[in-house]
């Protein structure tokens, strides 16, 4: 879970207290993923339990809040995180792909209309995201500006992938309609098995690295 | 790009139909298209190849003539003008930006930009002055005396944008302007185009890349010669604030 590694990454730079971690996490990711203090303290408790983080000695007796720093094991864990690609094995249950998968076989549903409505909506979201990007200065970015723009880019590229996929769906459906589509139960079970195999293979391949 | 209120309509396309060929082989490239572009506005046109988006761009710029319907550019109806007057209006009001930059290789950046002004009848020295100002606005003033083959793709496209909007030109028609550029350079070019339009121009952008269309104020979708949908004017970043993105 990325909050856990995110806190490790922050603590590697300097000891912090919980509130600072929350602030820094939000600031450095452009506020895209707000955290509540409950999430921070729960995560922090687990990190301490697992021996990755420990309370820092407080030289200043007046300090009201406890600061934390990384242990050697915490540094190892963080190094592993930087070095390991994020696993993309099990596809998340995505409403849009479920909706379109059902739509192609549902009677009386016009897939083209669904595709166009979604394309417009996704394009609208992309336009809003791009406007936030455009508000950044043309040059002379701080590292926070860069971090924020990269987070926005991630959302923009993901939205773009969705639009491209919708284009693909549209042309596939048009072609299938021209050829006269069929519904085939054995094809369905064959595909389910293939998906399960692919997922298992990816998980196994990534398992060794974890 | 701060969202100033948009200016007056600069380009108005009304009920435009374009039919290629006749009889049974007739193809309707456009079929009853309406589209307005206001000053300060960039409109993106998206659609599959063969959807009619390029025809729309050509008709908007007076390079092609509709079979029926009207195109009003800067207050003049194109079909009401004779060939000569239409050519003059097109030359003085519209600039083009293409995928392959289309700069003249034997002319420097400044000469490429001043050429349309010299054709407008402006004296060489004044045209050069305007060209240098236009190059400055797109951030390449220091490259004024370089030839196109001494410029990167992104730099050439900036020069092309300067050329498109030099002098009185207010409408830029951009056909896949980022098509030959890498992702980051393409974004720089969109940022420049956006800034020039915000400073007092209008643009119609044809692209098949959603990421670049997202720099427009709105996107319209063309399919089989018909505008099937559009994003409309965005609610703006406030809607994102509400949904948790900064």
XYZ file of C-alpha atoms in Angstrom, chain B residues 27-244:
218
model
C -19.767 11.268 -50.716
C -20.957 13.609 -48.006
C -17.736 14.666 -46.286
C -19.687 17.122 -44.132
C -23.396 17.113 -43.491
C -25.002 20.137 -41.856
C -22.176 21.214 -39.560
C -22.571 24.199 -37.200
C -19.551 25.518 -35.333
C -18.579 28.840 -33.789
C -15.099 29.831 -32.691
C -14.765 32.939 -30.552
C -11.819 35.211 -30.021
C -9.725 33.779 -27.193
C -11.011 30.302 -27.883
C -9.290 27.133 -29.053
C -11.631 24.434 -30.319
C -10.392 20.916 -30.955
C -11.958 18.688 -33.595
C -11.613 14.956 -33.139
C -12.813 12.075 -35.228
C -11.632 8.956 -36.989
C -9.846 9.335 -40.305
C -12.425 10.026 -42.987
C -14.805 11.583 -40.463
C -14.645 14.962 -42.204
C -12.475 16.867 -39.742
C -9.894 17.911 -42.331
C -12.618 19.006 -44.733
C -14.037 21.136 -41.932
C -10.651 22.739 -41.368
C -10.208 23.456 -45.090
C -13.656 24.977 -45.397
C -13.156 27.075 -42.261
C -10.030 28.565 -43.812
C -11.553 29.154 -47.242
C -9.333 26.564 -48.924
C -12.407 24.548 -49.842
C -15.952 25.705 -50.570
C -19.071 24.183 -49.033
C -21.710 22.656 -51.286
C -24.268 24.427 -49.094
C -24.256 26.425 -45.879
C -22.304 29.515 -44.878
C -18.907 30.353 -43.426
C -18.519 33.788 -41.851
C -14.934 34.790 -41.132
C -14.241 38.030 -39.256
C -17.644 39.358 -40.292
C -17.392 38.489 -43.991
C -19.345 35.662 -45.531
C -16.895 33.729 -47.665
C -19.400 32.625 -50.299
C -20.449 36.254 -50.805
C -16.958 37.188 -51.954
C -15.422 36.760 -55.355
C -12.370 34.557 -55.701
C -9.922 37.442 -55.369
C -11.582 38.939 -52.301
C -11.829 35.548 -50.675
C -8.141 34.899 -51.272
C -7.301 38.283 -49.756
C -9.455 37.636 -46.693
C -7.939 34.179 -46.271
C -4.406 35.536 -46.565
C -4.934 38.354 -44.103
C -7.107 36.623 -41.516
C -6.015 33.020 -41.357
C -2.760 31.291 -40.534
C -1.981 27.614 -40.815
C 0.111 25.291 -38.712
C 0.861 21.856 -40.101
C 2.309 18.632 -38.772
C 5.478 19.068 -40.833
C 5.985 22.763 -39.950
C 6.174 23.748 -43.662
C 8.748 26.486 -43.219
C 10.574 27.568 -46.353
C 14.028 25.972 -46.033
C 15.920 28.756 -47.829
C 14.572 31.477 -45.535
C 15.576 32.183 -41.941
C 13.037 31.964 -39.135
C 12.535 35.743 -39.231
C 12.174 35.723 -43.029
C 9.627 32.911 -42.849
C 7.554 34.979 -40.449
C 7.961 38.301 -42.260
C 7.131 36.853 -45.695
C 3.327 36.885 -45.200
C 3.574 40.514 -44.056
C 5.582 41.466 -47.122
C 2.885 39.798 -49.235
C 0.391 41.923 -47.289
C 2.254 44.930 -48.697
C 4.220 45.859 -45.588
C 7.712 47.226 -46.198
C 10.590 44.868 -45.589
C 11.980 46.633 -42.549
C 8.584 46.958 -40.827
C 7.790 43.327 -41.669
C 11.024 42.211 -40.071
C 10.250 44.219 -36.961
C 6.852 42.546 -36.690
C 8.416 39.138 -37.307
C 10.918 39.623 -34.499
C 8.112 40.642 -32.141
C 6.098 37.587 -33.197
C 9.098 35.298 -32.635
C 9.609 36.853 -29.233
C 6.015 36.040 -28.296
C 6.605 32.351 -28.956
C 9.927 32.348 -27.113
C 12.383 31.941 -30.015
C 13.562 35.527 -30.614
C 17.162 34.358 -30.265
C 16.734 31.984 -33.216
C 15.522 34.621 -35.680
C 18.456 34.287 -38.066
C 18.655 30.514 -38.113
C 17.455 28.428 -41.019
C 14.778 25.758 -40.471
C 17.278 22.904 -40.692
C 19.195 24.478 -37.821
C 16.106 24.320 -35.606
C 14.581 21.439 -33.661
C 11.046 20.311 -34.481
C 9.620 22.134 -31.486
C 11.444 25.339 -32.433
C 10.243 25.091 -36.046
C 6.671 24.668 -34.880
C 6.988 27.761 -32.668
C 8.162 29.695 -35.719
C 5.183 28.324 -37.659
C 2.820 29.542 -34.916
C 4.463 32.977 -35.024
C 4.023 33.018 -38.807
C 0.384 31.937 -38.566
C -0.523 34.838 -36.286
C 1.753 37.592 -37.555
C 0.204 40.997 -38.310
C -3.593 41.158 -38.368
C -4.144 37.387 -38.446
C -6.445 36.210 -35.677
C -7.466 32.698 -36.700
C -5.028 29.825 -36.621
C -5.972 26.511 -38.196
C -3.767 23.770 -36.847
C -3.724 20.356 -38.512
C -2.026 17.798 -36.248
C 0.544 20.379 -35.067
C 2.092 17.949 -32.574
C 2.098 14.954 -34.916
C 5.843 15.069 -35.590
C 6.903 15.953 -32.041
C 7.686 13.898 -28.958
C 5.303 14.084 -26.039
C 7.053 16.742 -23.937
C 7.866 18.947 -26.960
C 4.307 18.571 -28.206
C 3.112 19.842 -24.870
C 5.452 22.852 -25.047
C 4.032 23.686 -28.467
C 0.454 23.397 -27.193
C 1.364 25.693 -24.316
C 2.676 28.291 -26.781
C -0.360 27.978 -29.045
C -2.621 28.293 -26.021
C -0.809 31.427 -24.829
C -1.031 33.073 -28.262
C -4.753 32.386 -28.419
C -5.280 33.665 -24.880
C -3.458 36.838 -25.936
C -6.134 37.569 -28.542
C -6.605 35.021 -31.317
C -8.786 32.033 -32.074
C -7.896 28.539 -33.123
C -9.287 25.386 -34.639
C -7.208 22.329 -33.880
C -7.485 18.981 -35.604
C -5.726 16.218 -33.739
C -6.141 12.530 -33.086
C -4.323 12.784 -29.764
C -6.739 13.383 -26.873
C -3.885 14.605 -24.665
C -3.298 17.589 -26.955
C -6.976 18.201 -27.679
C -7.306 18.670 -23.913
C -5.460 22.007 -24.288
C -8.488 23.355 -26.142
C -11.381 25.073 -24.405
C -13.683 22.432 -25.801
C -13.614 19.474 -28.114
C -16.173 18.570 -30.748
C -16.441 15.064 -32.122
C -17.099 14.496 -35.831
C -18.363 11.227 -37.219
C -19.470 10.615 -40.830
C -19.471 14.345 -41.514
C -21.701 15.205 -38.568
C -20.814 16.825 -35.243
C -22.086 14.118 -32.905
C -21.089 15.563 -29.541
C -18.923 18.099 -27.764
C -17.528 18.668 -24.314
C -19.006 22.151 -24.069
C -17.300 24.712 -21.906
C -15.685 23.075 -18.917
C -16.926 23.875 -15.455
C -13.287 24.614 -14.679
C -10.882 23.475 -12.015
C -13.417 24.196 -9.280
C -15.158 20.960 -10.194
C -11.889 19.127 -9.623
C -11.357 20.860 -6.291
C -14.721 19.549 -5.218
C -13.779 16.031 -6.255
C -10.558 16.001 -4.277
